[in-house]
Tab-separated table of C-alpha atoms and ligand atoms in Angstrom:
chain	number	residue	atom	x	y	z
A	214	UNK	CA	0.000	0.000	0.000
A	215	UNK	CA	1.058	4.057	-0.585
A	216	UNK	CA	-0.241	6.167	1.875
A	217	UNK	CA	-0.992	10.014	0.409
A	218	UNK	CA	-2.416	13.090	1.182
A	219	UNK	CA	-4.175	14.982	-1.801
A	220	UNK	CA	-4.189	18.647	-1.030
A	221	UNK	CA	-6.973	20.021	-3.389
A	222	UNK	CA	-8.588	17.251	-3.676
A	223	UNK	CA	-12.156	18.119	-5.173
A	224	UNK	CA	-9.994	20.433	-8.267
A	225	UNK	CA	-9.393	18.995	-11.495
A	226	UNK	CA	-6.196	17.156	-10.526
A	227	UNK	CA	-7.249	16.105	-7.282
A	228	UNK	CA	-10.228	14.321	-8.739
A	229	UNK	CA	-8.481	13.009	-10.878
A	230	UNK	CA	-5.685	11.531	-8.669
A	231	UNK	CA	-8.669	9.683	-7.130
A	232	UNK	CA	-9.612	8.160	-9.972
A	233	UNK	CA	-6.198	6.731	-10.318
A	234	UNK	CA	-6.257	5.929	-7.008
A	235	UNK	CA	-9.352	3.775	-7.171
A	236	UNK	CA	-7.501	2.325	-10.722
A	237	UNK	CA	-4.369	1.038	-8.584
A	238	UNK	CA	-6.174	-0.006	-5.940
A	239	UNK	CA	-3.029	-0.370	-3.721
A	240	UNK	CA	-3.163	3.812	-2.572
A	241	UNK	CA	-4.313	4.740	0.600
A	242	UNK	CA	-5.347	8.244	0.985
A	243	UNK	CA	-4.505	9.326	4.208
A	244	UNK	CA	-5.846	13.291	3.897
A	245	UNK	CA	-7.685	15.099	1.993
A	246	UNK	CA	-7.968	19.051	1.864
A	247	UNK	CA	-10.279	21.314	-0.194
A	248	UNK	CA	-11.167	25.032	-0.729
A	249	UNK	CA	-14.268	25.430	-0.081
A	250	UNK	CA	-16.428	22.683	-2.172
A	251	UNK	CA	-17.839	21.065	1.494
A	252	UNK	CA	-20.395	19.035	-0.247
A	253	UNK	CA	-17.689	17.072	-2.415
A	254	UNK	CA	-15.083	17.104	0.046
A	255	UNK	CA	-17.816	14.900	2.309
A	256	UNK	CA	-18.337	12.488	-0.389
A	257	UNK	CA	-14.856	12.017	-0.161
A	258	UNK	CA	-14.067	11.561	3.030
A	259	UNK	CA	-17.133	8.874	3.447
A	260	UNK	CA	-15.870	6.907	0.418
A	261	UNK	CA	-11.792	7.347	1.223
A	262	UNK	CA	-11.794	7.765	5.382
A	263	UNK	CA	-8.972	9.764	5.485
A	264	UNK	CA	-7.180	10.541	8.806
A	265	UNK	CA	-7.606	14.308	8.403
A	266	UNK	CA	-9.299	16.404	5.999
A	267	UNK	CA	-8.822	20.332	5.910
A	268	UNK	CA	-11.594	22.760	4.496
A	269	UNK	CA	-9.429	25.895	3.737
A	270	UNK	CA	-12.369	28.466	3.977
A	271	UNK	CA	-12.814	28.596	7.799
A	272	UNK	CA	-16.381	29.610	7.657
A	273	UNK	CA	-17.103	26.189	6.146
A	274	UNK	CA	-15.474	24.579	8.981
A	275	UNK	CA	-18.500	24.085	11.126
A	276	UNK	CA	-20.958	22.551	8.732
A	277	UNK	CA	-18.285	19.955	7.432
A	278	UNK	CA	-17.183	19.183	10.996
A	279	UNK	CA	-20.841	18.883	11.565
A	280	UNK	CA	-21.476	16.541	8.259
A	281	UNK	CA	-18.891	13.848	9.212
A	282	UNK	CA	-19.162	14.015	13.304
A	283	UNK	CA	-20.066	10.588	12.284
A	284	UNK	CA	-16.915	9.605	10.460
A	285	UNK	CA	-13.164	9.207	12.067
A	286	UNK	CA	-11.800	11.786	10.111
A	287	UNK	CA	-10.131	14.560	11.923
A	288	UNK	CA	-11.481	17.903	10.338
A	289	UNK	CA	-9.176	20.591	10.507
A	290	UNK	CA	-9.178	24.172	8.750
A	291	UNK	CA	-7.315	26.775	6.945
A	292	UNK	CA	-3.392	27.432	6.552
A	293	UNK	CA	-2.526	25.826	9.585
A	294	UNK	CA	-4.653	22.688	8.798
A	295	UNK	CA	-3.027	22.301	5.515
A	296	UNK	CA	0.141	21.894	6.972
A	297	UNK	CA	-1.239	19.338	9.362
A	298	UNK	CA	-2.677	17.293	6.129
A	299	UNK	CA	0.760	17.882	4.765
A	300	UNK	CA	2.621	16.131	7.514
A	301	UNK	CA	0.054	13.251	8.840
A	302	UNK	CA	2.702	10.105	10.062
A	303	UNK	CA	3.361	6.942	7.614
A	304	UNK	CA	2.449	8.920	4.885
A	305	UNK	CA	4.805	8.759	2.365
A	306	UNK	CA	3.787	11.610	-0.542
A	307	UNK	CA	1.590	14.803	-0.928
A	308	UNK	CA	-0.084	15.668	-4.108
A	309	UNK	CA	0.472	19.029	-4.432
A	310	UNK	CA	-2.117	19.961	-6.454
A	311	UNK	CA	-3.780	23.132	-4.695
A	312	UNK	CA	-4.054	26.592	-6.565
A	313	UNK	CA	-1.767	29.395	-6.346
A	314	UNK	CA	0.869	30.809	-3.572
A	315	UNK	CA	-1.027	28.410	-0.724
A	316	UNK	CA	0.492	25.529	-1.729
A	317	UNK	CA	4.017	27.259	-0.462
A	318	UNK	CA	3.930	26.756	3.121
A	319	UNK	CA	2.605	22.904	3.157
A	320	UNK	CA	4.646	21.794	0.765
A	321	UNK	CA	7.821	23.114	2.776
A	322	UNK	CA	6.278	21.448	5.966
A	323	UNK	CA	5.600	18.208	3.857
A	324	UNK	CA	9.864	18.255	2.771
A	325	UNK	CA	10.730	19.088	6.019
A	326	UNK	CA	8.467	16.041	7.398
A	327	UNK	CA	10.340	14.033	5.101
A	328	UNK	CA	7.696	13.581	2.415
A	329	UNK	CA	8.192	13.032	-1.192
A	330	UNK	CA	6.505	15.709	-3.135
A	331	UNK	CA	4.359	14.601	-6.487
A	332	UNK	CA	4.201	18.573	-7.422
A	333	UNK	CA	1.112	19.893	-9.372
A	334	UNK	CA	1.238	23.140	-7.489
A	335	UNK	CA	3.274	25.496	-10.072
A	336	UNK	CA	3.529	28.560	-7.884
A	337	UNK	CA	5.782	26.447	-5.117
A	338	UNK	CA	8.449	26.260	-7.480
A	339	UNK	CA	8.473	29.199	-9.343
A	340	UNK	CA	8.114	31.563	-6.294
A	341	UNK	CA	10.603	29.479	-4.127
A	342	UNK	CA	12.550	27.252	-6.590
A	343	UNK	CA	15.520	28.458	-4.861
A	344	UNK	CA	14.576	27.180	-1.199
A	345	UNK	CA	12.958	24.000	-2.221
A	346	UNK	CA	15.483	22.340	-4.831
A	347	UNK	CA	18.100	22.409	-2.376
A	348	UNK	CA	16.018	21.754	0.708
A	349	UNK	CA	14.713	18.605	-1.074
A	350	UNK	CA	18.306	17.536	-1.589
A	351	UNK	CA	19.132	17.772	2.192
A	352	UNK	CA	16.254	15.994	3.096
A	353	UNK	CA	16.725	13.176	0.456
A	354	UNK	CA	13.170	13.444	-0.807
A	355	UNK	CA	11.694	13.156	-4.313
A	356	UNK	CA	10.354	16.319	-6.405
A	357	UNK	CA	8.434	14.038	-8.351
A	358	UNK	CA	6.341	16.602	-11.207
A	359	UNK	CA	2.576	16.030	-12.262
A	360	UNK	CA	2.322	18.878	-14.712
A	361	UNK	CA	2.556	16.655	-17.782
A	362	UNK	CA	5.334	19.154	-19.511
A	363	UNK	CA	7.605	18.456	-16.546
A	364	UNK	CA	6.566	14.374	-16.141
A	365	UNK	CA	7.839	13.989	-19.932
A	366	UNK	CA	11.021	15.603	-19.386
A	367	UNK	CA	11.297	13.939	-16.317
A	368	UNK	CA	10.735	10.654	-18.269
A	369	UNK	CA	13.282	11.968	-20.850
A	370	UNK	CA	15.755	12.058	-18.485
A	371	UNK	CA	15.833	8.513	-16.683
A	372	UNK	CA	18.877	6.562	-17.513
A	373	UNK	CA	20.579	9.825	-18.647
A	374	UNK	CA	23.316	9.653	-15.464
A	375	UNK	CA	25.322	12.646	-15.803
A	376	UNK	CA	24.801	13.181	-18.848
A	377	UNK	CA	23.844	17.001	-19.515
A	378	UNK	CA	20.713	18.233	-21.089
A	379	UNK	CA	21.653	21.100	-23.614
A	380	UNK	CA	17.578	22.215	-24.289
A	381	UNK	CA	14.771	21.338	-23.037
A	382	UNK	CA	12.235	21.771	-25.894
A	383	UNK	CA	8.785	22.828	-23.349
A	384	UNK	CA	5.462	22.178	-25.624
A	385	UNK	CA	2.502	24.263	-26.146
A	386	UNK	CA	-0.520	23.318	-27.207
A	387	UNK	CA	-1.237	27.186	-27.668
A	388	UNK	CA	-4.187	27.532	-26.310
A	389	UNK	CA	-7.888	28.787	-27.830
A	390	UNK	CA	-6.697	32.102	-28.805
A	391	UNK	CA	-3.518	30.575	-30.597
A	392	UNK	CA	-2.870	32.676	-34.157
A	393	UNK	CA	-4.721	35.802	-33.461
A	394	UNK	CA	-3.460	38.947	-32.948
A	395	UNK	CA	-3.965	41.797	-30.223
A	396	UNK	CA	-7.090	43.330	-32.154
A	397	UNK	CA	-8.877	40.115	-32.043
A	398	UNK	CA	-7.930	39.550	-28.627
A	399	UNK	CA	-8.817	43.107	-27.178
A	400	UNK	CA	-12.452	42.155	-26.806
A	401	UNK	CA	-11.916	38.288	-25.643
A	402	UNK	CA	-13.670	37.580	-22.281
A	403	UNK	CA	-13.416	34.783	-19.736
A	404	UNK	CA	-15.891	32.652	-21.265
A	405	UNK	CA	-13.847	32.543	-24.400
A	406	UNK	CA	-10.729	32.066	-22.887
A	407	UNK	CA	-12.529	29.184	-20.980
A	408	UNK	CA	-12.478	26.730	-24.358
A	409	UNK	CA	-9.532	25.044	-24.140
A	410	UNK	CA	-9.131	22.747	-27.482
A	411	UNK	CA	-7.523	19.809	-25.683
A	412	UNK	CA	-7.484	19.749	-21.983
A	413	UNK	CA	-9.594	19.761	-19.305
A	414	UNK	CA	-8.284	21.747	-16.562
A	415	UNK	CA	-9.707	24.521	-13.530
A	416	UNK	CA	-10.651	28.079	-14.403
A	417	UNK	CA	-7.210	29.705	-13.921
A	418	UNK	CA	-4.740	27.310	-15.290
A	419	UNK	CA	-7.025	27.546	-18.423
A	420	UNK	CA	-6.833	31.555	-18.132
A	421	UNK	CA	-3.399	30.673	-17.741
A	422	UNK	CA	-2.849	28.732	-21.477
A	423	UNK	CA	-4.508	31.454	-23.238
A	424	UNK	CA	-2.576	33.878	-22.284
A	425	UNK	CA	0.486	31.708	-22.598
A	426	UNK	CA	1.256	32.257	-18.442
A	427	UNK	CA	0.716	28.863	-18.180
A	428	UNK	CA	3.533	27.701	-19.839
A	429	UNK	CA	6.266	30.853	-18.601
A	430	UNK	CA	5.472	29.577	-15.058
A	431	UNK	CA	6.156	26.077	-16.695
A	432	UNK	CA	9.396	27.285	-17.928
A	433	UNK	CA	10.495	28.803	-14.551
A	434	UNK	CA	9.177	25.494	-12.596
A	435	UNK	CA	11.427	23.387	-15.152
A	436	UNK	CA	14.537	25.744	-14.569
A	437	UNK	CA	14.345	24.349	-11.093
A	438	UNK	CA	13.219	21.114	-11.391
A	439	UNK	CA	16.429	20.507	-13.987
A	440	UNK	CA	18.906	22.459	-13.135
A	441	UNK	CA	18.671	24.704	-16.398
A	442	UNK	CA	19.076	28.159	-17.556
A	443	UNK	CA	15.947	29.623	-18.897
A	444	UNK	CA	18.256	30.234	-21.972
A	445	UNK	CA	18.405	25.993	-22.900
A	446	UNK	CA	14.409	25.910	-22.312
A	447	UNK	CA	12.679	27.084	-25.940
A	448	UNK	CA	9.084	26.458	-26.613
A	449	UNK	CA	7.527	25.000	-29.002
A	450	UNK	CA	3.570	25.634	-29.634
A	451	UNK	CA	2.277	21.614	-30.595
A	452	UNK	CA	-1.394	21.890	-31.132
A	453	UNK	CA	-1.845	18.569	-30.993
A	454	UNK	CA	-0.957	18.013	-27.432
A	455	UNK	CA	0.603	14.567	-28.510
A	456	UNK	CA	4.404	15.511	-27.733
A	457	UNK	CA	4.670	16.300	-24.283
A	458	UNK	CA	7.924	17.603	-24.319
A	459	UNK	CA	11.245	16.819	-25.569
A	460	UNK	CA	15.227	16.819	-24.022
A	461	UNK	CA	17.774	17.828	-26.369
A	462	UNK	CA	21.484	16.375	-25.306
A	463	UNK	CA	24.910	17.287	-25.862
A	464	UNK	CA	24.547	14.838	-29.082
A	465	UNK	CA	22.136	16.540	-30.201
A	466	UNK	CA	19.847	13.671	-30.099
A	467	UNK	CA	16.413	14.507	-28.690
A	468	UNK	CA	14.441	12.365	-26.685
A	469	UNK	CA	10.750	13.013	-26.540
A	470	UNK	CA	7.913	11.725	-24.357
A	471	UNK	CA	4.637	10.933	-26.028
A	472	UNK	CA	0.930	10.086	-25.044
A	473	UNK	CA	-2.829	11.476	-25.590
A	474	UNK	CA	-3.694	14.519	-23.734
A	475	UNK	CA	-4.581	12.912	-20.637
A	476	UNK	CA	-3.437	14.479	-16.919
A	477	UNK	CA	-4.280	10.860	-15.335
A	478	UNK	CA	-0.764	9.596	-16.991
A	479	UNK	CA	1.898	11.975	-15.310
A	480	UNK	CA	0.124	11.194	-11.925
A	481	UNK	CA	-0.308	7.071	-12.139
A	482	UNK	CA	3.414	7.820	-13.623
A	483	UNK	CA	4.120	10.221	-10.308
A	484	UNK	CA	2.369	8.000	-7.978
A	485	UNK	CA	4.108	4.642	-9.134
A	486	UNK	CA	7.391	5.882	-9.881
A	487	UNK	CA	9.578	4.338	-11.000
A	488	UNK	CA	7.183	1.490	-11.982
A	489	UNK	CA	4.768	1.463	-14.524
A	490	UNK	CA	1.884	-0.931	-14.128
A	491	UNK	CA	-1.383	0.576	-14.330
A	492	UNK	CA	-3.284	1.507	-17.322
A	493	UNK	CA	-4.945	4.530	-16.584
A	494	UNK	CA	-5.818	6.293	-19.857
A	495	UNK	CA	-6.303	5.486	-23.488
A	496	UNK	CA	-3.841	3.897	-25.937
A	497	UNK	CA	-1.817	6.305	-28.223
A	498	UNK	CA	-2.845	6.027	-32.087
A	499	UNK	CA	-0.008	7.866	-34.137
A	500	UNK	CA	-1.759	6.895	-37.652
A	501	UNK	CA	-5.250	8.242	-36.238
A	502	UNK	CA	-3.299	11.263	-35.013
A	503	UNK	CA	-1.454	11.885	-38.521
A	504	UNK	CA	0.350	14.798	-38.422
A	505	UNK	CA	2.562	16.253	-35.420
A	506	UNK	CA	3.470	20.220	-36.027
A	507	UNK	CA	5.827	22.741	-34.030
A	508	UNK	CA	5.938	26.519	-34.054
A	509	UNK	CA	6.959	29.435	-32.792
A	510	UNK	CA	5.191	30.995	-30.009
A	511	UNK	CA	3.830	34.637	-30.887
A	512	UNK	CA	5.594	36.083	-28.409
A	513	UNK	CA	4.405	39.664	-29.217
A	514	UNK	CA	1.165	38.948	-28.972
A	515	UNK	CA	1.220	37.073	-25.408
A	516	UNK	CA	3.418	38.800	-23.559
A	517	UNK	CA	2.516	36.808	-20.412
A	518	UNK	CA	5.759	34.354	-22.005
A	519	UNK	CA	8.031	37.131	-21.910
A	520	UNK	CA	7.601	38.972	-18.998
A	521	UNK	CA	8.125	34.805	-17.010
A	522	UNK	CA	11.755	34.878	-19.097
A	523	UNK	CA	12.224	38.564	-17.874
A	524	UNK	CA	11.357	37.303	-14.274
A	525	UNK	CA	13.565	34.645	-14.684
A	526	UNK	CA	16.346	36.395	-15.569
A	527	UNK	CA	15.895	39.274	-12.813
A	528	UNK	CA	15.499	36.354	-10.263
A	529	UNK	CA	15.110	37.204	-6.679
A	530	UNK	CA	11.555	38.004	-5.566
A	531	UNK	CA	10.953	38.783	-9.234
A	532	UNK	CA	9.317	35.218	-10.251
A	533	UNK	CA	6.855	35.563	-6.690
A	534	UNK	CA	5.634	39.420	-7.919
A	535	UNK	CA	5.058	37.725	-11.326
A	536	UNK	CA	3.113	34.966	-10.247
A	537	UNK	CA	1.023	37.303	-7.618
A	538	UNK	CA	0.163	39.926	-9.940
A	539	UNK	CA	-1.095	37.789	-12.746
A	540	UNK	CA	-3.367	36.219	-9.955
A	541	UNK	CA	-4.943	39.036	-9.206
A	542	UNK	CA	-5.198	39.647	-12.542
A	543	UNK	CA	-6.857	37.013	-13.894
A	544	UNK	CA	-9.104	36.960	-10.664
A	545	UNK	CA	-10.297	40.292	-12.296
A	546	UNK	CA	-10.425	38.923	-15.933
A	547	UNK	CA	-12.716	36.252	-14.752
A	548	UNK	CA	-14.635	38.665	-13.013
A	549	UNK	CA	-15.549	40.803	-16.096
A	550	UNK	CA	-13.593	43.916	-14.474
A	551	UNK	CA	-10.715	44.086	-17.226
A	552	UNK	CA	-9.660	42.946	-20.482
A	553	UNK	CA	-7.973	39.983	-22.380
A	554	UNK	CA	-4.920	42.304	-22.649
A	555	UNK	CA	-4.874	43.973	-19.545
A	556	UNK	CA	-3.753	40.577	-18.034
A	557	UNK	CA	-0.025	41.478	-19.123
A	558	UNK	CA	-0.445	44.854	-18.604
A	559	UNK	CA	-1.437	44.779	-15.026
A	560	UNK	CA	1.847	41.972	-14.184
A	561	UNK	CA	3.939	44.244	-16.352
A	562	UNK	CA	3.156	47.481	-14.555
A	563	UNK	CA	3.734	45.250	-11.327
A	564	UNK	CA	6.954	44.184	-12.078
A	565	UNK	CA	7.724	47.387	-13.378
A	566	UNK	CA	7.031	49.212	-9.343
A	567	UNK	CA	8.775	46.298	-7.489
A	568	UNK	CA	11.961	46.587	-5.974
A	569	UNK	CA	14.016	43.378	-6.076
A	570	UNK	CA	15.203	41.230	-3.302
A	571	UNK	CA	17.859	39.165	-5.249
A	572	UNK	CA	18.759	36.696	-1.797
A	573	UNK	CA	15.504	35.362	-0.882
A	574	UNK	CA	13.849	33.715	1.969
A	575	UNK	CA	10.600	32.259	3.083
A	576	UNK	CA	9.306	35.714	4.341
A	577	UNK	CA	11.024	37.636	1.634
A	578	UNK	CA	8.889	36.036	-1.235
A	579	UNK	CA	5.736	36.391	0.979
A	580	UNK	CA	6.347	40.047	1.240
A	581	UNK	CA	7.077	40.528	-2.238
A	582	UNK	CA	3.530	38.266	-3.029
A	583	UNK	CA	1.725	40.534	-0.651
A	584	UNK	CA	2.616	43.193	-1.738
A	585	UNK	CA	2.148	42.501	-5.664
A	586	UNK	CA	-1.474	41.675	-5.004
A	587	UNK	CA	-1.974	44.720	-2.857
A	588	UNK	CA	-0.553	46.637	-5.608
A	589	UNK	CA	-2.249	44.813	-8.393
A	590	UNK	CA	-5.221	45.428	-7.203
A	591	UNK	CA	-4.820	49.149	-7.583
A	592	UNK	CA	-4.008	49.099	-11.352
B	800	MG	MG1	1.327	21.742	-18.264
């Protein structure tokens, strides 16, 4: 048996993760931990009888407490209770797979506790890349990614040794809004931006591939992850969503991982690592596929990619004010308050006003993320 902990377990990963869960059948999940979705969260913890289960909205706390008073479960709340579901004993792995800056904190507890890590929380990494890699190393635990960019390099890489990578080649599918220009995009609103043409994913990672932020926060995450300058990491838009991603060696040969679009294979491939033993999705067909393409990404158009290289490159807090700001700013795209393009123009403006902090700590990247929503907020 595994014992894990989900944290986010009624978003689109967590779900999922249960599914493969239930596919393995050897995974015990040992805590569970939602935002504020009580009524699935319940279902949950009656069919999977966690140890603990956190609601992170502490107003909800009562009436779940109240729900399962007939259950075992310990129900805990908010930041604190995260951390608890992050470190429950004999568990051997968190799923990361929470949205935004709050998967920081429990994720450090969860190294510190000794827990491997099966990351699908992007923001740990690219606002504290620098803490974590190295604390990870000290504490001989696995980083193992679930973003399915970062679980085909990952897959790339096994049996490399030493051998370096020279480029990681990071694929896009593009998104909904792929070959249009600003005009077009000027009067796009959420809904739009909500289509995405081949995965299924929550509201703000989806937000997040149209405007092409999804995959600059994948490019700082894999800096991290494989030791590599933003300057070896080049991406390639692949509407087809088939090629996953690809490693490019000091041979130049390139090694790519393939499969359909289909989250559930990075985490039975995260959960089960090294093996593989459970078939969780369907079965690749190249000849139904037909033809693979790779392009440019339009760079001028979605700026979102260059300001993550630009935050890269200034390091430091720089990567945390990025991340904040476009949260705030996509909370207010989905709200209806601004438009398609004011997305890069409110994390531009952001990073613009912030004053670095090039050696960083825990606190130091907090700051910096309080303080880019506070001032996002005003733009
Ligand atoms: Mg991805």
């Amino acid at each position: 048996m595994k014992n894990i902990s989900i944290l986010g377990s009624t978003g689109s990963i967590g779900t999922q993760a249960l599914e493969v869960a239930d596919i393995c059948g050897d995974v015990c999940i040992k805590g569970l931990s939602a935002n504020s979705n009580v009524e699935l969260l319940e279902k949950q913890i009656r069919k999977y009888r966690p140890e603990k289960a956190c609601i992170m909205n502490e107003k909800l706390y009562p009436e779940l407490k109240n729900k399962v008073s007939d259950t075992s479960t310990k129900i805990v709340s908010g930041i604190e209770g995260l951390c608890e579901v992050a470190c429950i004993n004999d568990t051997e792995s968190v799923l990361t797979s929470v949205v935004g800056n709050i998967g920081l904190l429990p994720t450090v507890e969860a190294i510190n506790a000794g827990k491997n890590i099966l990351l699908a929380n992007k923001e740990t990494l690219v606002t504290a890349g620098s803490i974590i890699m190295p604390m990870a190393k000290e504490k001989n635990i696995k980083i193992l990614p679930v973003d399915s960019e970062h679980s085909a390099i990952f897959q790339c890489i096994q049996g490399a040794g030493d051998n370096k990578i020279s480029k990681i080649l990071l694929t896009a599918s593009g998104g909904p809004f792929f070959g249009m220009k600003k005009e077009e995009l000027k009067t796009k609103r959420a809904s739009d931006a909500l289509k995405h043409p081949n995965w299924t994913m929550g509201a703000k990672i989806t937000i997040d591939s149209s405007t092409l932020m999804n995959k600059g926060l994948e490019v700082i995450e894999a800096c991290w992850l494989f030791d590599v300058s933003y300057e070896k990491i080049e991406v390639y838009v692949h509407r087809q969503s088939i090629v996953h991603s690809m490693v490019e060696f000091e041979d130049n040969s390139v090694i790519a991982q393939l499969g359909i679009p289909d989250m559930k294979l990075p985490i039975v491939y995260a959960i089960n690592y090294p093996k593989r033993k459970t078939q969780v999705s369907e079965k690749l067909n190249l000849f139904e596929v037909g033809t693979l393409t790779f392009e440019k990404a339009d760079t001028e158009t979605f700026e979102c990619l260059s300001l993550a290289y630009r935050a890269i490159r200034e390091g430091g807090t720089m990567p945390a004010v990025m991340n904040a700001a476009n949260e705030i700013a996509v909370e207010k795209f989905l709200l209806g308050e601004i438009g398609f393009l004011d997305i890069p123009e409110i994390i531009k403006q952001t990073m613009n006003a912030h004053t670095l902090v090039s050696d960083i700590s825990i606190s130091d990247i907090q700051n910096a993320d309080t303080w880019a929503r506070e001032y996002g907020k005003t733009l």
